[in-house]
Amino acid sequence: MNDTDRESDNPAVARIRGRYPQYTRRRLEGFAERLQQKIHADRAPVTSLEIAGPTERISLAEALELDYRPVALGETLGPLWATYWVRVAAVVPEAWAGSRVDLYWDSRSEALLWLDGRSSQGLNPGRHTAPLVQSARGGETVNFHVEIACNGLFGAFWNDPQAYALAACELRRFDPEASGFYFDYEVLRQLEADRDPTIKSRSYGTVGETAQPALDRTWAGRLLHDLNRVCNIADPDDRVTWPAAREILTTLLAARNGTIAHEMSAIGHAHLDTAWLWPLAETRRKAQRSFSTAVALMDRYPDFKFACSQAYQYAVIEENDPDLFARIRAKAAAGQWIPVGGSWIEPDCNLPWGESICRQFLYGQRYFERVFGARSTVFWNPDVFGYDAQLPQLMQSAGMSRFLTQKLSWNKFTSPPHHSFHWRGLDGSTVLAHFPPADTYNGSVQLAELRYHASNYKDADRSPEALYLFGYGDGGGGADETMLEALQRMQDLQGLPRIQIRTADEFFDRLAKSAQNLATIEGELYLEYHRGTYTTQSETKRLNRACEAGLQALEFVVAVAAAWQQSAPSAQEIEGLWRTLLVNQFHDIIPGSSIREVYERAEVELAGVAEEANRRSQTVLATLCDSGGAGWTPVNTLGRARTEIVSDPDGVLRHVAAAPFAAGEAMAIDDRVTVAADADGFVLSNAQLTGRLDRTGLVRSLLHVASGRESFASPAARLLLLDDRPLDFEAWDIDPFALETARDAAGEVSCEVLSDGGLRGEVRFERGIGRASRLSQVIRLDAGADHLAFETMVDWQERKTTLKVMFPVACHASNATYETMFGAIERPTHANTDADAAKYEVPGHRWADLAEPDFGVSLFSDCRHGYSAFGNQLALTLLRGSELPDPQADIGRHRMRYAIYPHQGDWRTADTVGRALCFERPMLWAKGQPRAPLRQSFLTAAPANVIVDTIKPAEDGEGWVVRLYESAGVRAAATLDFGADISSVWISNTLEDRIAAIPTQARSCRLSLRPFQIVTLRVFRQ
């Protein structure tokens, strides 16, 4: 049958052909469905199907030893997180000789095919087929195993677990001719279907809609006409009719773009959250499923390239599936597997302290260099809830000058103005940044998505280059053959961007070369969404702070011990503790957006790290103190001098003074605290402050004695409850209307004086909170202290409720200042613009400050990160009560400390940075009297705005590393005194490379620092 036989020559028919497009398009869709069914038209049942389980998550070797029983299709499985192993035997039909034979599998869950003893490919809802035999002999028996994980790509998500079941298992013959016909046709059909796209936004944000241009009318008409001709002349059931139809398609697919077109670099990936709606233990298997699938596709598609970040996930595969790991390394050597990211995991970039981010890069880059022979140049972090303003500097210091994310397309108030730009950090460091304009990192290679990518690109006037990430993600999965088949036909098809699969480096090279006058964006990249993540799962955040403090303290005492030839833990031992912490800084763990199982594990692990860091510190300190000496020695592990009232391990209050990085000693103090009580409340006074508390716990007045200024405009330390019912993403979000529901946490209050003066004055308040919660708060003023402290314990039982504490400061300022990692940033106290209004809840570290030029108030926090400032109202979010995805989130006991520090001048002159640091990190205590190494400062830095944050042994075992930063946003001429003669000091970087030697003089050296500059040094002592 030829073309003429299938098409009518009737003139009446010819007059109306193509004039009923809606009918025609429905016809085209139906034809595509018929063609698709031909790809695996021939099917055969398996001959043997046996199952074992449920079991734990076990290896293949262990699975081979299980007892298997016969099973029939249709058997239900479960419960959620259960594991089953299925053993299958099948005979390939004789008639299939020479054909590729595929498995068709459906267990309504995730699964992994094990073929010839190797992890072969992941199987999950939406990915049901996997090749078993590339070219069958016919009649052979195929044996394999399938490991079933009773969960979907997204765990159980918000709904009840689905009924996992052994729904299908059969052999199917792959028909390459039918596959080629289908993809030729379907690519063109999708292109015609998008001829008149609607105005739309692909992101979760409600702003930034894109008016996508219509397809060229002549080209669209040709497509509709010729695709209809294909339907006229071809019958999917009659192969004789196919060649003529494919000739038409070949002609259409040869239509090319003009001289200038949008240039799309495409790369596959499988964004795999290290934990989220599944426990961490399941991530190993998700990685096996995703990575084995990618390797299998590379075998069949030599042009396919797959980008994969997160050194931790590689390390898990290296340990648990060495064969797959070897295949990954081979594909990396061949240029198909592309390691990216340079970090241990994809970390949250608001909550970890700067040293934690340094360790993400240090351990991540060292791993990539060891395993793949190269460091990453791109910080690949597409799915994180905002980006700290110091990240460009930290990236540059770790060898990464390029940055990729997508998350800001979710903004709710404003649309990011650029997709390609230079991102400049606080110190002036700049990286080349790109947001893929498809507004997704889970591209599916649909025609409409690719055309949206081109039309949405906001920097087309400056560069034609943009990046497209394709492959199922979040729960892993990655690309599939439908995406790769489509891309093969789209490389330069008229009406689409010019598309080529490229590596991330190739894309950024092209962008850098082609770009004309890219814009520069300064400071933080604030996500206008997911603000609840600064607070949710507060115990995990508290433990994170404890681990950071404990590990940095441990490394300091280890460095001292090493310098004095005392035994101490190795860098490898300490790295193991850091790695555990870093995994729990993943961007769905520490923000609080994972399921209960994740936090049950995280809290145990983090508590273990904090305890182990402290235990090892005590062991090292025992070698640096005279164990025969009496009493306790306080040890200052910070780079600034401190004097404070502290309680030693025996519970005795002492006034202690300590030089930087040295042991301290108890000293007399002239100042005393008085506590007076009357019918209205209590007055706590020392030489610096006078605070008046009423009997409900409100601070009615806090007088700064030296200036005579009142700190508050109205009663402060108000505890407020907010209705917290976000429209979407409950654990992630605090919606703006929650603020409209704020009300005093009213309830019966009892109070008592715990300490009536001397070295410490304390009043305790007990009260009910909300419907079923209890709060116990000790308000404390110490002798010599310049801040009023709040030690708070809460038994929290509230749901869909937020607890905030509010301080109405007696200052007017258009901006408040917040500590960021290794620096500080200003944010508005008003809502003049949409971008200003969006910042109604913002992240911070140890302090926030609201000040006039001559007076201000700082709010310290030891473990809470969610701040807000409205006019003169400075507030800290203490707890939330979200129920999804963890119904038990934050239920239970919490402890937190915060403080109010009134001061003269602004936060810089008031040394807010140093005082908040001392508030957050207590001194260590060692038994006995200090020996020589602790009796003097190991390192001092001047002036005071130069903060030595980290002293650690070098990773290579030679000397030690010092990391410091300028904290006030001004230029500084720094002097470092190392306490003993040194042989050399080198400027280094986060990766501890020696870059350049700097002059030294006996025991000191000098540095010139830019505002907010971070400096890493390698130090060698004589």
PDB file of N, CA and C in Angstrom, residues 556 560 621 624-625 632-637 642 656-666 923-924 926 928-938:
ATOM      1  N   PHE A 556      40.845  22.592  68.816  1.00  0.00           N
ATOM      2  CA  PHE A 556      41.778  23.510  69.459  1.00  0.00           C
ATOM      3  C   PHE A 556      42.666  22.783  70.461  1.00  0.00           C
ATOM      4  N   VAL A 560      46.805  22.194  70.396  1.00  0.00           N
ATOM      5  CA  VAL A 560      47.724  22.522  71.495  1.00  0.00           C
ATOM      6  C   VAL A 560      48.541  21.296  71.885  1.00  0.00           C
ATOM      7  N   LEU A 621      42.704  17.318  77.487  1.00  0.00           N
ATOM      8  CA  LEU A 621      42.982  18.298  78.535  1.00  0.00           C
ATOM      9  C   LEU A 621      43.673  17.658  79.733  1.00  0.00           C
ATOM     10  N   LEU A 624      47.176  18.036  79.439  1.00  0.00           N
ATOM     11  CA  LEU A 624      47.658  19.414  79.472  1.00  0.00           C
ATOM     12  C   LEU A 624      47.489  20.042  80.850  1.00  0.00           C
ATOM     13  N   CYS A 625      47.019  19.275  81.810  1.00  0.00           N
ATOM     14  CA  CYS A 625      46.854  19.755  83.179  1.00  0.00           C
ATOM     15  C   CYS A 625      47.545  18.788  84.137  1.00  0.00           C
ATOM     16  N   TRP A 632      39.356  22.766  89.748  1.00  0.00           N
ATOM     17  CA  TRP A 632      39.035  22.774  88.329  1.00  0.00           C
ATOM     18  C   TRP A 632      39.674  23.987  87.660  1.00  0.00           C
ATOM     19  N   THR A 633      40.043  23.786  86.382  1.00  0.00           N
ATOM     20  CA  THR A 633      40.595  24.876  85.577  1.00  0.00           C
ATOM     21  C   THR A 633      39.653  25.175  84.426  1.00  0.00           C
ATOM     22  N   PRO A 634      39.191  26.425  84.303  1.00  0.00           N
ATOM     23  CA  PRO A 634      38.402  26.787  83.128  1.00  0.00           C
ATOM     24  C   PRO A 634      39.323  26.981  81.924  1.00  0.00           C
ATOM     25  N   VAL A 635      38.885  26.522  80.759  1.00  0.00           N
ATOM     26  CA  VAL A 635      39.682  26.641  79.537  1.00  0.00           C
ATOM     27  C   VAL A 635      38.854  27.381  78.494  1.00  0.00           C
ATOM     28  N   ASN A 636      39.417  28.475  78.019  1.00  0.00           N
ATOM     29  CA  ASN A 636      38.759  29.308  77.014  1.00  0.00           C
ATOM     30  C   ASN A 636      39.166  28.814  75.628  1.00  0.00           C
ATOM     31  N   THR A 637      38.229  28.256  74.879  1.00  0.00           N
ATOM     32  CA  THR A 637      38.517  27.731  73.541  1.00  0.00           C
ATOM     33  C   THR A 637      38.191  28.738  72.452  1.00  0.00           C
ATOM     34  N   ARG A 642      37.765  36.717  77.912  1.00  0.00           N
ATOM     35  CA  ARG A 642      36.422  36.733  78.502  1.00  0.00           C
ATOM     36  C   ARG A 642      36.515  36.753  80.017  1.00  0.00           C
ATOM     37  N   VAL A 656      35.370  34.205  86.607  1.00  0.00           N
ATOM     38  CA  VAL A 656      36.521  33.660  85.902  1.00  0.00           C
ATOM     39  C   VAL A 656      36.967  34.632  84.836  1.00  0.00           C
ATOM     40  N   ALA A 657      38.271  34.779  84.688  1.00  0.00           N
ATOM     41  CA  ALA A 657      38.867  35.556  83.596  1.00  0.00           C
ATOM     42  C   ALA A 657      39.797  34.642  82.822  1.00  0.00           C
ATOM     43  N   ALA A 658      39.762  34.745  81.493  1.00  0.00           N
ATOM     44  CA  ALA A 658      40.604  33.891  80.667  1.00  0.00           C
ATOM     45  C   ALA A 658      41.053  34.655  79.445  1.00  0.00           C
ATOM     46  N   ALA A 659      42.329  34.520  79.106  1.00  0.00           N
ATOM     47  CA  ALA A 659      42.861  35.081  77.865  1.00  0.00           C
ATOM     48  C   ALA A 659      42.397  34.224  76.697  1.00  0.00           C
ATOM     49  N   PRO A 660      42.546  34.705  75.456  1.00  0.00           N
ATOM     50  CA  PRO A 660      42.140  33.895  74.295  1.00  0.00           C
ATOM     51  C   PRO A 660      42.907  32.579  74.231  1.00  0.00           C
ATOM     52  N   PHE A 661      42.224  31.511  73.895  1.00  0.00           N
ATOM     53  CA  PHE A 661      42.822  30.199  73.697  1.00  0.00           C
ATOM     54  C   PHE A 661      43.800  29.852  74.826  1.00  0.00           C
ATOM     55  N   ALA A 662      43.293  29.923  76.037  1.00  0.00           N
ATOM     56  CA  ALA A 662      44.147  29.667  77.193  1.00  0.00           C
ATOM     57  C   ALA A 662      43.295  29.271  78.380  1.00  0.00           C
ATOM     58  N   ALA A 663      43.955  28.756  79.403  1.00  0.00           N
ATOM     59  CA  ALA A 663      43.273  28.482  80.666  1.00  0.00           C
ATOM     60  C   ALA A 663      42.978  29.791  81.378  1.00  0.00           C
ATOM     61  N   GLY A 664      41.904  29.806  82.143  1.00  0.00           N
ATOM     62  CA  GLY A 664      41.549  30.972  82.933  1.00  0.00           C
ATOM     63  C   GLY A 664      41.759  30.703  84.410  1.00  0.00           C
ATOM     64  N   GLU A 665      41.342  31.673  85.205  1.00  0.00           N
ATOM     65  CA  GLU A 665      41.443  31.508  86.650  1.00  0.00           C
ATOM     66  C   GLU A 665      40.350  32.320  87.333  1.00  0.00           C
ATOM     67  N   ALA A 666      40.011  31.879  88.523  1.00  0.00           N
ATOM     68  CA  ALA A 666      39.017  32.598  89.312  1.00  0.00           C
ATOM     69  C   ALA A 666      39.628  33.884  89.844  1.00  0.00           C
ATOM     70  N   MET A 923      32.868  27.962  78.465  1.00  0.00           N
ATOM     71  CA  MET A 923      34.220  27.441  78.628  1.00  0.00           C
ATOM     72  C   MET A 923      34.188  25.961  78.983  1.00  0.00           C
ATOM     73  N   LEU A 924      35.281  25.270  78.643  1.00  0.00           N
ATOM     74  CA  LEU A 924      35.479  23.898  79.110  1.00  0.00           C
ATOM     75  C   LEU A 924      36.073  23.916  80.513  1.00  0.00           C
ATOM     76  N   ALA A 926      38.652  21.621  83.064  1.00  0.00           N
ATOM     77  CA  ALA A 926      39.617  20.540  83.164  1.00  0.00           C
ATOM     78  C   ALA A 926      39.988  20.332  84.629  1.00  0.00           C
ATOM     79  N   GLY A 928      42.347  19.729  87.693  1.00  0.00           N
ATOM     80  CA  GLY A 928      43.732  20.014  88.026  1.00  0.00           C
ATOM     81  C   GLY A 928      44.168  21.385  87.559  1.00  0.00           C
ATOM     82  N   GLN A 929      45.481  21.624  87.671  1.00  0.00           N
ATOM     83  CA  GLN A 929      46.054  22.924  87.331  1.00  0.00           C
ATOM     84  C   GLN A 929      46.695  22.871  85.942  1.00  0.00           C
ATOM     85  N   PRO A 930      46.614  23.963  85.190  1.00  0.00           N
ATOM     86  CA  PRO A 930      47.122  23.935  83.814  1.00  0.00           C
ATOM     87  C   PRO A 930      48.646  23.863  83.767  1.00  0.00           C
ATOM     88  N   ARG A 931      49.124  23.104  82.802  1.00  0.00           N
ATOM     89  CA  ARG A 931      50.547  23.083  82.527  1.00  0.00           C
ATOM     90  C   ARG A 931      50.883  24.218  81.561  1.00  0.00           C
ATOM     91  N   ALA A 932      52.182  24.314  81.223  1.00  0.00           N
ATOM     92  CA  ALA A 932      52.669  25.442  80.430  1.00  0.00           C
ATOM     93  C   ALA A 932      51.880  25.694  79.151  1.00  0.00           C
ATOM     94  N   PRO A 933      51.497  24.660  78.370  1.00  0.00           N
ATOM     95  CA  PRO A 933      50.808  24.936  77.109  1.00  0.00           C
ATOM     96  C   PRO A 933      49.520  25.741  77.267  1.00  0.00           C
ATOM     97  N   LEU A 934      48.857  25.621  78.422  1.00  0.00           N
ATOM     98  CA  LEU A 934      47.587  26.321  78.623  1.00  0.00           C
ATOM     99  C   LEU A 934      47.728  27.597  79.436  1.00  0.00           C
ATOM    100  N   ARG A 935      48.922  27.840  79.972  1.00  0.00           N
ATOM    101  CA  ARG A 935      49.055  29.001  80.845  1.00  0.00           C
ATOM    102  C   ARG A 935      49.231  30.308  80.066  1.00  0.00           C
ATOM    103  N   GLN A 936      49.392  30.221  78.781  1.00  0.00           N
ATOM    104  CA  GLN A 936      49.445  31.428  77.959  1.00  0.00           C
ATOM    105  C   GLN A 936      48.604  31.204  76.712  1.00  0.00           C
ATOM    106  N   SER A 937      48.252  32.286  76.047  1.00  0.00           N
ATOM    107  CA  SER A 937      47.412  32.180  74.849  1.00  0.00           C
ATOM    108  C   SER A 937      48.146  31.434  73.745  1.00  0.00           C
ATOM    109  N   PHE A 938      47.473  30.463  73.173  1.00  0.00           N
ATOM    110  CA  PHE A 938      48.029  29.749  72.019  1.00  0.00           C
ATOM    111  C   PHE A 938      48.089  30.666  70.807  1.00  0.00           C
TER     112      PHE A 938
END
